[in-house]
mmCIF file of C-alpha atoms and ligand atoms in Angstrom:
data_model
loop_
_atom_site.group_PDB
_atom_site.id
_atom_site.type_symbol
_atom_site.label_atom_id
_atom_site.label_comp_id
_atom_site.label_asym_id
_atom_site.label_seq_id
_atom_site.Cartn_x
_atom_site.Cartn_y
_atom_site.Cartn_z
ATOM 1 C CA MET A 1 -66.802 18.930 -25.300
ATOM 2 C CA THR A 2 -68.219 22.438 -24.861
ATOM 3 C CA SER A 3 -66.856 24.611 -22.104
ATOM 4 C CA LEU A 4 -69.439 25.554 -19.505
ATOM 5 C CA PRO A 5 -70.019 28.228 -16.936
ATOM 6 C CA ARG A 6 -68.989 27.026 -13.492
ATOM 7 C CA MET A 7 -71.808 26.580 -11.039
ATOM 8 C CA ALA A 8 -72.394 27.673 -7.554
ATOM 9 C CA GLY A 9 -70.060 25.428 -5.672
ATOM 10 C CA PRO A 10 -69.674 22.207 -3.780
ATOM 11 C CA LEU A 11 -72.361 19.561 -3.493
ATOM 12 C CA VAL A 12 -73.386 19.323 0.139
ATOM 13 C CA ASP A 13 -75.936 16.767 1.308
ATOM 14 C CA SER A 14 -78.583 17.296 3.972
ATOM 15 C CA PHE A 15 -76.201 15.964 6.659
ATOM 16 C CA GLY A 16 -73.594 18.597 5.800
ATOM 17 C CA ARG A 17 -71.227 16.208 3.989
ATOM 18 C CA THR A 18 -69.483 17.619 0.922
ATOM 19 C CA VAL A 19 -69.373 15.167 -1.980
ATOM 20 C CA ARG A 20 -66.232 15.433 -4.105
ATOM 21 C CA ASP A 21 -65.228 11.920 -5.124
ATOM 22 C CA LEU A 22 -66.743 10.078 -8.117
ATOM 23 C CA ARG A 23 -66.307 6.336 -8.668
ATOM 24 C CA VAL A 24 -67.081 5.229 -12.198
ATOM 25 C CA SER A 25 -67.570 1.605 -13.049
ATOM 26 C CA VAL A 26 -66.722 0.825 -16.669
ATOM 27 C CA THR A 27 -67.944 -2.780 -16.807
ATOM 28 C CA ASP A 28 -69.667 -5.432 -14.695
ATOM 29 C CA ARG A 29 -67.551 -8.161 -16.329
ATOM 30 C CA CYS A 30 -64.437 -9.685 -14.852
ATOM 31 C CA ASN A 31 -61.681 -12.169 -15.582
ATOM 32 C CA PHE A 32 -61.876 -13.440 -11.958
ATOM 33 C CA ARG A 33 -64.767 -14.873 -9.951
ATOM 34 C CA CYS A 34 -63.925 -13.896 -6.374
ATOM 35 C CA SER A 35 -66.237 -15.836 -4.102
ATOM 36 C CA TYR A 36 -67.089 -12.733 -2.028
ATOM 37 C CA CYS A 37 -68.080 -10.748 -5.126
ATOM 38 C CA MET A 38 -69.477 -12.987 -7.906
ATOM 39 C CA PRO A 39 -70.959 -16.468 -8.264
ATOM 40 C CA GLU A 40 -68.861 -18.974 -10.218
ATOM 41 C CA GLU A 41 -71.398 -19.064 -13.019
ATOM 42 C CA GLY A 42 -74.717 -17.556 -13.947
ATOM 43 C CA MET A 43 -73.975 -13.813 -13.751
ATOM 44 C CA GLN A 44 -76.417 -11.863 -15.886
ATOM 45 C CA TRP A 45 -74.210 -9.379 -17.745
ATOM 46 C CA MET A 46 -75.456 -5.908 -18.548
ATOM 47 C CA PRO A 47 -76.525 -5.604 -22.210
ATOM 48 C CA ARG A 48 -73.694 -3.918 -24.110
ATOM 49 C CA ASP A 49 -75.943 -1.127 -25.377
ATOM 50 C CA ASP A 50 -76.709 -0.193 -21.784
ATOM 51 C CA LEU A 51 -73.051 0.490 -20.954
ATOM 52 C CA LEU A 52 -72.212 4.158 -20.995
ATOM 53 C CA THR A 53 -69.732 5.107 -23.681
ATOM 54 C CA TYR A 54 -66.467 6.686 -22.607
ATOM 55 C CA GLU A 55 -67.812 10.012 -23.904
ATOM 56 C CA GLU A 56 -70.897 9.675 -21.691
ATOM 57 C CA LEU A 57 -68.840 8.682 -18.638
ATOM 58 C CA ALA A 58 -66.438 11.553 -19.177
ATOM 59 C CA ARG A 59 -69.318 13.975 -19.595
ATOM 60 C CA VAL A 60 -70.761 13.062 -16.200
ATOM 61 C CA ALA A 61 -67.294 13.390 -14.659
ATOM 62 C CA ARG A 62 -66.827 16.789 -16.304
ATOM 63 C CA VAL A 63 -70.137 18.072 -14.942
ATOM 64 C CA CYS A 64 -69.126 16.880 -11.458
ATOM 65 C CA VAL A 65 -65.746 18.602 -11.719
ATOM 66 C CA GLU A 66 -66.817 21.819 -13.431
ATOM 67 C CA ARG A 67 -70.059 22.394 -11.582
ATOM 68 C CA PHE A 68 -69.331 20.961 -8.157
ATOM 69 C CA GLY A 69 -65.556 21.010 -7.783
ATOM 70 C CA PHE A 70 -65.040 17.238 -7.514
ATOM 71 C CA ASP A 71 -61.334 16.549 -7.079
ATOM 72 C CA GLY A 72 -61.045 12.821 -7.721
ATOM 73 C CA VAL A 73 -62.328 10.157 -10.099
ATOM 74 C CA ARG A 74 -61.683 6.456 -9.496
ATOM 75 C CA ILE A 75 -62.183 3.912 -12.276
ATOM 76 C CA THR A 76 -63.486 0.547 -11.157
ATOM 77 C CA GLY A 77 -65.757 -2.353 -12.137
ATOM 78 C CA GLY A 78 -66.139 -5.398 -12.413
ATOM 79 C CA GLU A 79 -62.578 -5.531 -13.653
ATOM 80 C CA PRO A 80 -61.978 -2.204 -15.403
ATOM 81 C CA THR A 81 -59.059 -3.438 -17.470
ATOM 82 C CA VAL A 82 -61.214 -5.953 -19.372
ATOM 83 C CA ARG A 83 -62.964 -3.073 -21.137
ATOM 84 C CA ALA A 84 -61.258 -2.258 -24.423
ATOM 85 C CA HIS A 85 -59.173 0.886 -24.858
ATOM 86 C CA LEU A 86 -59.221 1.891 -21.184
ATOM 87 C CA PRO A 87 -56.305 4.333 -21.625
ATOM 88 C CA VAL A 88 -58.639 6.395 -23.863
ATOM 89 C CA LEU A 89 -61.006 6.957 -20.935
ATOM 90 C CA VAL A 90 -58.085 7.655 -18.603
ATOM 91 C CA GLY A 91 -56.907 10.356 -21.005
ATOM 92 C CA MET A 92 -60.372 11.953 -21.088
ATOM 93 C CA LEU A 93 -60.566 12.024 -17.292
ATOM 94 C CA ALA A 94 -56.990 13.222 -16.844
ATOM 95 C CA ALA A 95 -57.842 16.186 -19.085
ATOM 96 C CA LEU A 96 -60.216 17.337 -16.330
ATOM 97 C CA ASP A 97 -57.148 17.917 -14.154
ATOM 98 C CA VAL A 98 -58.320 15.814 -11.214
ATOM 99 C CA ASP A 99 -56.745 12.906 -9.371
ATOM 100 C CA VAL A 100 -57.475 9.864 -11.566
ATOM 101 C CA ALA A 101 -57.080 6.498 -9.834
ATOM 102 C CA MET A 102 -58.131 2.903 -10.512
ATOM 103 C CA THR A 103 -58.969 -0.248 -8.566
ATOM 104 C CA THR A 104 -58.007 -3.457 -10.376
ATOM 105 C CA ASN A 105 -57.277 -7.093 -9.705
ATOM 106 C CA GLY A 106 -53.887 -6.459 -11.301
ATOM 107 C CA ALA A 107 -53.740 -9.497 -13.585
ATOM 108 C CA THR A 108 -53.535 -7.464 -16.794
ATOM 109 C CA LEU A 109 -51.193 -4.771 -15.461
ATOM 110 C CA PRO A 110 -48.062 -6.440 -16.849
ATOM 111 C CA LEU A 111 -49.525 -5.537 -20.273
ATOM 112 C CA LEU A 112 -51.304 -2.286 -19.481
ATOM 113 C CA ALA A 113 -49.503 -0.456 -16.660
ATOM 114 C CA ASP A 114 -47.278 1.671 -18.881
ATOM 115 C CA ASP A 115 -50.090 2.721 -21.244
ATOM 116 C CA LEU A 116 -52.360 3.651 -18.339
ATOM 117 C CA ARG A 117 -49.628 5.667 -16.649
ATOM 118 C CA ARG A 118 -48.814 7.495 -19.879
ATOM 119 C CA ALA A 119 -52.516 8.284 -20.381
ATOM 120 C CA GLY A 120 -52.550 10.099 -17.019
ATOM 121 C CA LEU A 121 -53.573 7.540 -14.405
ATOM 122 C CA ARG A 122 -51.876 8.561 -11.161
ATOM 123 C CA ARG A 123 -52.640 5.915 -8.569
ATOM 124 C CA VAL A 124 -53.613 2.281 -8.565
ATOM 125 C CA ASN A 125 -55.078 -0.068 -5.949
ATOM 126 C CA ILE A 126 -54.552 -3.747 -6.640
ATOM 127 C CA SER A 127 -56.680 -6.392 -4.940
ATOM 128 C CA CYS A 128 -54.944 -9.512 -3.633
ATOM 129 C CA ASP A 129 -56.425 -11.574 -0.816
ATOM 130 C CA SER A 130 -53.797 -14.268 -0.341
ATOM 131 C CA LEU A 131 -50.094 -14.713 -0.945
ATOM 132 C CA ARG A 132 -50.552 -18.501 -1.091
ATOM 133 C CA ARG A 133 -51.155 -19.696 -4.593
ATOM 134 C CA ASP A 134 -53.668 -22.435 -3.765
ATOM 135 C CA ARG A 135 -55.627 -20.202 -1.445
ATOM 136 C CA PHE A 136 -55.588 -17.331 -3.945
ATOM 137 C CA ALA A 137 -56.973 -19.729 -6.571
ATOM 138 C CA ALA A 138 -59.708 -20.903 -4.203
ATOM 139 C CA ILE A 139 -60.772 -17.325 -3.389
ATOM 140 C CA THR A 140 -60.687 -15.927 -6.930
ATOM 141 C CA ARG A 141 -61.461 -19.203 -8.744
ATOM 142 C CA ARG A 142 -58.469 -18.397 -10.968
ATOM 143 C CA ASP A 143 -54.882 -19.649 -10.559
ATOM 144 C CA ALA A 144 -53.518 -16.179 -11.177
ATOM 145 C CA LEU A 145 -51.373 -15.197 -8.178
ATOM 146 C CA PRO A 146 -48.160 -15.048 -10.275
ATOM 147 C CA GLN A 147 -49.797 -12.635 -12.761
ATOM 148 C CA VAL A 148 -51.120 -10.432 -9.951
ATOM 149 C CA LEU A 149 -47.695 -10.269 -8.263
ATOM 150 C CA GLU A 150 -46.219 -9.408 -11.663
ATOM 151 C CA GLY A 151 -48.930 -6.769 -11.998
ATOM 152 C CA ILE A 152 -47.884 -5.199 -8.682
ATOM 153 C CA ASP A 153 -44.278 -5.086 -9.898
ATOM 154 C CA ALA A 154 -45.401 -3.612 -13.225
ATOM 155 C CA ALA A 155 -47.365 -0.884 -11.410
ATOM 156 C CA LEU A 156 -44.307 0.025 -9.342
ATOM 157 C CA ALA A 157 -42.072 0.001 -12.411
ATOM 158 C CA ALA A 158 -44.529 2.229 -14.318
ATOM 159 C CA GLY A 159 -44.205 4.825 -11.558
ATOM 160 C CA PHE A 160 -47.597 4.697 -9.866
ATOM 161 C CA ASP A 161 -47.235 6.246 -6.448
ATOM 162 C CA PRO A 162 -48.471 5.009 -4.119
ATOM 163 C CA VAL A 163 -49.322 1.453 -5.157
ATOM 164 C CA LYS A 164 -51.834 0.055 -2.675
ATOM 165 C CA VAL A 165 -52.750 -3.596 -2.215
ATOM 166 C CA ASN A 166 -56.322 -4.249 -1.024
ATOM 167 C CA VAL A 167 -56.889 -7.356 1.083
ATOM 168 C CA VAL A 168 -60.441 -8.385 2.050
ATOM 169 C CA THR A 169 -60.013 -10.295 5.310
ATOM 170 C CA MET A 170 -62.447 -13.140 5.941
ATOM 171 C CA ARG A 171 -62.699 -15.319 9.033
ATOM 172 C CA GLY A 172 -61.354 -18.808 8.411
ATOM 173 C CA VAL A 173 -60.269 -17.908 4.877
ATOM 174 C CA ASN A 174 -57.225 -15.602 5.055
ATOM 175 C CA ASP A 175 -57.278 -14.114 8.564
ATOM 176 C CA ASP A 176 -53.920 -15.755 9.325
ATOM 177 C CA GLU A 177 -52.089 -13.774 6.606
ATOM 178 C CA ALA A 178 -52.057 -10.252 8.067
ATOM 179 C CA VAL A 179 -48.409 -10.413 9.120
ATOM 180 C CA ASP A 180 -47.374 -12.043 5.819
ATOM 181 C CA PHE A 181 -49.056 -9.188 3.937
ATOM 182 C CA ALA A 182 -47.394 -6.624 6.191
ATOM 183 C CA ALA A 183 -43.991 -8.186 5.482
ATOM 184 C CA PHE A 184 -44.820 -8.230 1.753
ATOM 185 C CA GLY A 185 -45.765 -4.541 1.816
ATOM 186 C CA ARG A 186 -42.609 -3.567 3.669
ATOM 187 C CA GLU A 187 -40.459 -5.526 1.251
ATOM 188 C CA ARG A 188 -42.070 -4.255 -1.960
ATOM 189 C CA GLY A 189 -42.767 -0.690 -0.838
ATOM 190 C CA VAL A 190 -46.553 -0.940 -1.259
ATOM 191 C CA VAL A 191 -49.286 0.173 1.151
ATOM 192 C CA VAL A 192 -51.350 -2.839 2.222
ATOM 193 C CA ARG A 193 -54.947 -2.020 3.170
ATOM 194 C CA PHE A 194 -57.080 -4.510 5.054
ATOM 195 C CA ILE A 195 -60.788 -4.280 4.175
ATOM 196 C CA GLU A 196 -63.624 -5.796 6.191
ATOM 197 C CA PHE A 197 -65.850 -8.245 4.322
ATOM 198 C CA MET A 198 -69.122 -6.485 3.408
ATOM 199 C CA PRO A 199 -72.569 -7.930 2.607
ATOM 200 C CA LEU A 200 -72.272 -7.329 -1.136
ATOM 201 C CA ASP A 201 -71.427 -10.851 -2.274
ATOM 202 C CA ALA A 202 -73.557 -12.286 -5.045
ATOM 203 C CA ASP A 203 -74.437 -15.584 -3.356
ATOM 204 C CA GLY A 204 -75.491 -14.313 0.056
ATOM 205 C CA ALA A 205 -72.721 -16.151 1.948
ATOM 206 C CA TRP A 206 -71.850 -13.086 4.034
ATOM 207 C CA SER A 207 -72.475 -13.228 7.762
ATOM 208 C CA MET A 208 -71.242 -11.151 10.677
ATOM 209 C CA GLU A 209 -69.194 -14.179 11.870
ATOM 210 C CA LYS A 210 -67.092 -13.977 8.680
ATOM 211 C CA VAL A 211 -66.118 -10.337 9.305
ATOM 212 C CA VAL A 212 -62.640 -9.892 10.780
ATOM 213 C CA PRO A 213 -62.649 -6.552 12.639
ATOM 214 C CA ALA A 214 -59.977 -4.268 11.208
ATOM 215 C CA ALA A 215 -58.807 -3.542 14.776
ATOM 216 C CA GLU A 216 -57.956 -7.228 15.191
ATOM 217 C CA THR A 217 -55.926 -7.244 11.963
ATOM 218 C CA VAL A 218 -54.045 -4.072 12.926
ATOM 219 C CA ALA A 219 -53.265 -5.559 16.374
ATOM 220 C CA ALA A 220 -51.854 -8.711 14.731
ATOM 221 C CA VAL A 221 -49.534 -6.608 12.553
ATOM 222 C CA ASP A 222 -48.589 -4.314 15.451
ATOM 223 C CA ALA A 223 -47.508 -7.312 17.546
ATOM 224 C CA VAL A 224 -44.812 -8.120 14.988
ATOM 225 C CA PHE A 225 -44.116 -4.766 13.326
ATOM 226 C CA PRO A 226 -44.955 -2.012 15.867
ATOM 227 C CA LEU A 227 -47.250 0.686 14.456
ATOM 228 C CA GLU A 228 -48.327 4.221 15.268
ATOM 229 C CA PRO A 229 -51.411 6.041 13.918
ATOM 230 C CA VAL A 230 -51.121 8.559 11.081
ATOM 231 C CA ALA A 231 -53.442 11.582 11.045
ATOM 232 C CA HIS A 232 -55.577 11.474 7.915
ATOM 233 C CA GLY A 233 -58.324 13.287 6.029
ATOM 234 C CA PRO A 234 -61.836 12.162 5.113
ATOM 235 C CA GLU A 235 -60.735 8.925 3.434
ATOM 236 C CA PRO A 236 -62.295 5.754 4.900
ATOM 237 C CA ALA A 237 -58.989 4.006 5.616
ATOM 238 C CA THR A 238 -57.442 4.583 9.006
ATOM 239 C CA ARG A 239 -53.702 4.772 8.471
ATOM 240 C CA TRP A 240 -50.820 3.358 10.498
ATOM 241 C CA ARG A 241 -47.091 3.706 9.985
ATOM 242 C CA TYR A 242 -44.350 1.342 11.105
ATOM 243 C CA ARG A 243 -42.365 2.832 13.982
ATOM 244 C CA ASP A 244 -39.156 1.732 12.275
ATOM 245 C CA GLY A 245 -39.963 3.742 9.137
ATOM 246 C CA GLY A 246 -40.821 0.681 7.032
ATOM 247 C CA GLY A 247 -43.905 2.205 5.414
ATOM 248 C CA GLU A 248 -47.638 2.251 6.105
ATOM 249 C CA ILE A 249 -50.739 0.102 6.293
ATOM 250 C CA GLY A 250 -54.405 1.044 6.092
ATOM 251 C CA ALA A 251 -57.519 -0.497 7.612
ATOM 252 C CA ILE A 252 -61.022 -0.049 6.221
ATOM 253 C CA ALA A 253 -63.531 -0.914 8.928
ATOM 254 C CA SER A 254 -66.669 -0.462 6.828
ATOM 255 C CA VAL A 255 -68.653 -2.862 9.000
ATOM 256 C CA THR A 256 -67.367 -2.483 12.571
ATOM 257 C CA GLN A 257 -66.648 1.268 12.425
ATOM 258 C CA PRO A 258 -68.631 2.744 9.527
ATOM 259 C CA PHE A 259 -67.245 5.988 8.150
ATOM 260 C CA CYS A 260 -70.596 7.175 6.742
ATOM 261 C CA ASP A 261 -70.425 10.448 8.728
ATOM 262 C CA ASN A 262 -67.435 11.502 6.615
ATOM 263 C CA CYS A 263 -68.488 9.964 3.316
ATOM 264 C CA ASP A 264 -67.579 12.145 0.319
ATOM 265 C CA ARG A 265 -68.353 9.617 -2.451
ATOM 266 C CA VAL A 266 -70.888 8.974 -5.140
ATOM 267 C CA ARG A 267 -70.900 6.261 -7.767
ATOM 268 C CA LEU A 268 -71.838 5.729 -11.378
ATOM 269 C CA THR A 269 -72.534 2.161 -12.439
ATOM 270 C CA ALA A 270 -71.402 0.911 -15.842
ATOM 271 C CA ASP A 271 -75.005 1.109 -17.071
ATOM 272 C CA GLY A 272 -75.306 4.719 -16.043
ATOM 273 C CA GLN A 273 -77.112 4.542 -12.714
ATOM 274 C CA PHE A 274 -76.022 7.170 -10.185
ATOM 275 C CA ARG A 275 -75.774 5.943 -6.569
ATOM 276 C CA THR A 276 -75.132 8.096 -3.532
ATOM 277 C CA CYS A 277 -74.023 5.121 -1.402
ATOM 278 C CA LEU A 278 -72.453 1.720 -2.054
ATOM 279 C CA PHE A 279 -75.421 0.271 -0.171
ATOM 280 C CA ALA A 280 -78.090 2.524 -1.704
ATOM 281 C CA THR A 281 -81.362 0.821 -2.516
ATOM 282 C CA ASP A 282 -82.341 3.383 -5.126
ATOM 283 C CA GLU A 283 -80.558 4.901 -8.125
ATOM 284 C CA LEU A 284 -80.880 7.862 -10.466
ATOM 285 C CA ASP A 285 -81.138 6.831 -14.125
ATOM 286 C CA LEU A 286 -78.494 9.118 -15.607
ATOM 287 C CA ARG A 287 -78.274 7.002 -18.766
ATOM 288 C CA ALA A 288 -81.863 7.900 -19.610
ATOM 289 C CA LEU A 289 -81.098 11.580 -19.044
ATOM 290 C CA LEU A 290 -77.875 11.451 -21.055
ATOM 291 C CA ARG A 291 -79.583 9.705 -23.962
ATOM 292 C CA SER A 292 -82.650 11.912 -24.020
ATOM 293 C CA GLY A 293 -80.697 15.060 -24.759
ATOM 294 C CA ALA A 294 -80.427 16.498 -21.236
ATOM 295 C CA THR A 295 -78.369 19.661 -20.986
ATOM 296 C CA ASP A 296 -75.496 20.005 -18.533
ATOM 297 C CA ASP A 297 -77.758 22.177 -16.372
ATOM 298 C CA GLU A 298 -80.320 19.382 -16.267
ATOM 299 C CA LEU A 299 -77.664 16.777 -15.431
ATOM 300 C CA ALA A 300 -76.251 18.985 -12.689
ATOM 301 C CA GLY A 301 -79.725 19.602 -11.267
ATOM 302 C CA ALA A 302 -80.497 15.881 -11.169
ATOM 303 C CA LEU A 303 -77.155 15.106 -9.489
ATOM 304 C CA ALA A 304 -77.710 17.822 -6.893
ATOM 305 C CA ALA A 305 -81.222 16.535 -6.118
ATOM 306 C CA ALA A 306 -79.934 12.958 -5.702
ATOM 307 C CA VAL A 307 -77.114 14.063 -3.393
ATOM 308 C CA GLY A 308 -79.585 16.196 -1.423
ATOM 309 C CA ALA A 309 -81.515 13.014 -0.684
ATOM 310 C CA LYS A 310 -78.400 11.000 0.339
ATOM 311 C CA TRP A 311 -79.095 9.005 3.472
ATOM 312 C CA ALA A 312 -77.100 9.091 6.716
ATOM 313 C CA GLY A 313 -75.529 5.667 6.379
ATOM 314 C CA HIS A 314 -75.826 1.969 5.674
ATOM 315 C CA ARG A 315 -76.759 0.405 9.067
ATOM 316 C CA ILE A 316 -74.986 -2.946 8.402
ATOM 317 C CA GLY A 317 -75.521 -5.220 11.388
ATOM 318 C CA GLN A 318 -78.744 -3.493 12.448
ATOM 319 C CA VAL A 319 -82.169 -5.009 11.898
ATOM 320 C CA THR A 320 -83.074 -2.166 9.544
ATOM 321 C CA PHE A 321 -80.218 -3.005 7.115
ATOM 322 C CA VAL A 322 -81.432 -3.854 3.602
ATOM 323 C CA ARG A 323 -79.003 -5.501 1.147
ATOM 324 C CA PRO A 324 -78.845 -3.675 -2.178
ATOM 325 C CA ALA A 325 -80.268 -5.639 -5.103
ATOM 326 C CA ARG A 326 -76.915 -5.451 -6.918
ATOM 327 C CA SER A 327 -73.662 -7.125 -5.872
ATOM 328 C CA MET A 328 -70.257 -5.410 -5.647
ATOM 329 C CA SER A 329 -69.176 -6.142 -9.219
ATOM 330 C CA GLN A 330 -72.441 -4.737 -10.569
ATOM 331 C CA ILE A 331 -72.222 -1.544 -8.535
ATOM 332 C CA GLY A 332 -68.496 -0.884 -8.794
ATOM 333 C CA GLY A 333 -66.329 -1.306 -5.735
HETATM 334 N N1 SAM B 401 -61.986 -5.922 -10.051
HETATM 335 C C1 SAM B 401 -61.340 -4.878 -9.331
HETATM 336 C C2 SAM B 401 -60.696 -5.395 -8.063
HETATM 337 O O1 SAM B 401 -60.980 -6.521 -7.678
HETATM 338 O O2 SAM B 401 -59.935 -4.654 -7.479
HETATM 339 C C3 SAM B 401 -62.234 -3.692 -9.036
HETATM 340 C C4 SAM B 401 -63.638 -3.969 -8.617
HETATM 341 S S1 SAM B 401 -63.769 -4.789 -7.042
HETATM 342 C C5 SAM B 401 -65.518 -4.943 -6.923
HETATM 343 C C6 SAM B 401 -63.309 -3.466 -5.962
HETATM 344 C C7 SAM B 401 -62.911 -3.850 -4.567
HETATM 345 O O3 SAM B 401 -64.041 -4.369 -3.898
HETATM 346 C C8 SAM B 401 -61.828 -4.911 -4.480
HETATM 347 O O4 SAM B 401 -60.787 -4.463 -3.629
HETATM 348 C C9 SAM B 401 -62.538 -6.088 -3.885
HETATM 349 O O5 SAM B 401 -61.673 -6.879 -3.114
HETATM 350 C C10 SAM B 401 -63.600 -5.415 -3.057
HETATM 351 N N2 SAM B 401 -64.747 -6.247 -2.731
HETATM 352 C C11 SAM B 401 -65.519 -6.983 -3.576
HETATM 353 N N3 SAM B 401 -66.511 -7.606 -2.896
HETATM 354 C C12 SAM B 401 -66.361 -7.249 -1.592
HETATM 355 C C13 SAM B 401 -67.061 -7.570 -0.390
HETATM 356 N N4 SAM B 401 -68.131 -8.367 -0.395
HETATM 357 N N5 SAM B 401 -66.603 -7.026 0.773
HETATM 358 C C14 SAM B 401 -65.525 -6.202 0.786
HETATM 359 N N6 SAM B 401 -64.839 -5.849 -0.312
HETATM 360 C C15 SAM B 401 -65.238 -6.382 -1.480
HETATM 361 FE FE1 SF4 B 402 -63.646 -9.418 -10.238
HETATM 362 FE FE2 SF4 B 402 -62.780 -7.563 -8.525
HETATM 363 FE FE3 SF4 B 402 -65.102 -8.866 -8.088
HETATM 364 FE FE4 SF4 B 402 -62.831 -10.196 -7.864
HETATM 365 S S1 SF4 B 402 -63.480 -8.439 -6.606
HETATM 366 S S2 SF4 B 402 -64.667 -10.907 -8.973
HETATM 367 S S3 SF4 B 402 -61.570 -9.249 -9.384
HETATM 368 S S4 SF4 B 402 -64.686 -7.489 -9.729
#
């Protein structure tokens, strides 16, 4: 990679929000079929030639870091660990000297955790929506709870710090497990984060009735393990610590208390489309730019123009809300 002159400074959108966090999806494929994310069958996979190469992904990340001072890159998918040679990409991103993190379902971490850590991955979020094996299998359509729990242990043993466990809470599905997850987090020394169910499922089963407000989940935990709020930065999770010093939980109230006013994120899909919001209805075709010989100046200019047009927020629950054409696994969660 050539070294480039640094540009003017941070990317600020027209609402005054500074964008500094890039989420890169490396694949739309997955070894699970979580009901809130993918249909059991019939996903149309992206053609392999459309996937950005690791060099292309790392180039976009480098432009974001060098030109606009981005300070974090999160690798996601689909399931990022099903893409071959992921530690190679981690190494390329770590060389940019930014915080490199990953969101994963954890099932392959018993095999990969050490290699990823050695390549420079610093933090990992592992998704797990039930601690009951039958329920986990019903949600993910894979009987893989033992592997995921092993994956959490492998992440801790590899030295990731913190290890966070993401739980999507859904009414009538797993809303009775908040306290069990809190106890699990306290015991294992992981930060459990409860995420509200968002309208990004592939089969359109989402409804407002299925959303469990994060405040309700936090209250359920607080009743058993008393909590106090933790001051935090622009991240979407509100944070709570146990009054007895037993660790922390997080709550991500994307639906009932949107954090759009503080949003500092942009996303790159595995097929090279740049999105300024998880719920965006339009995308910038960076793949076309990358593959037509665009210079770094041209890439930076296109990114700045897209961020300049970033909207105020997603409006879930309002009549004006429009579901994006892509589901979570296709965008990159
Ligand atoms: N496969 C990885 C995983 O499951 O962690 C990374 C990709 S996944 C799309 C990223 C995150 O999005 C996961 O924590 C998952 O639980 C969450 N997610 C997927 N669909 C969702 C939905 N409809 N509402 C809320 N969160 C969702
Ligand atoms: Fe796969 Fe993650 Fe979607 Fe589940 S949430 S189907 S693990 S991409």
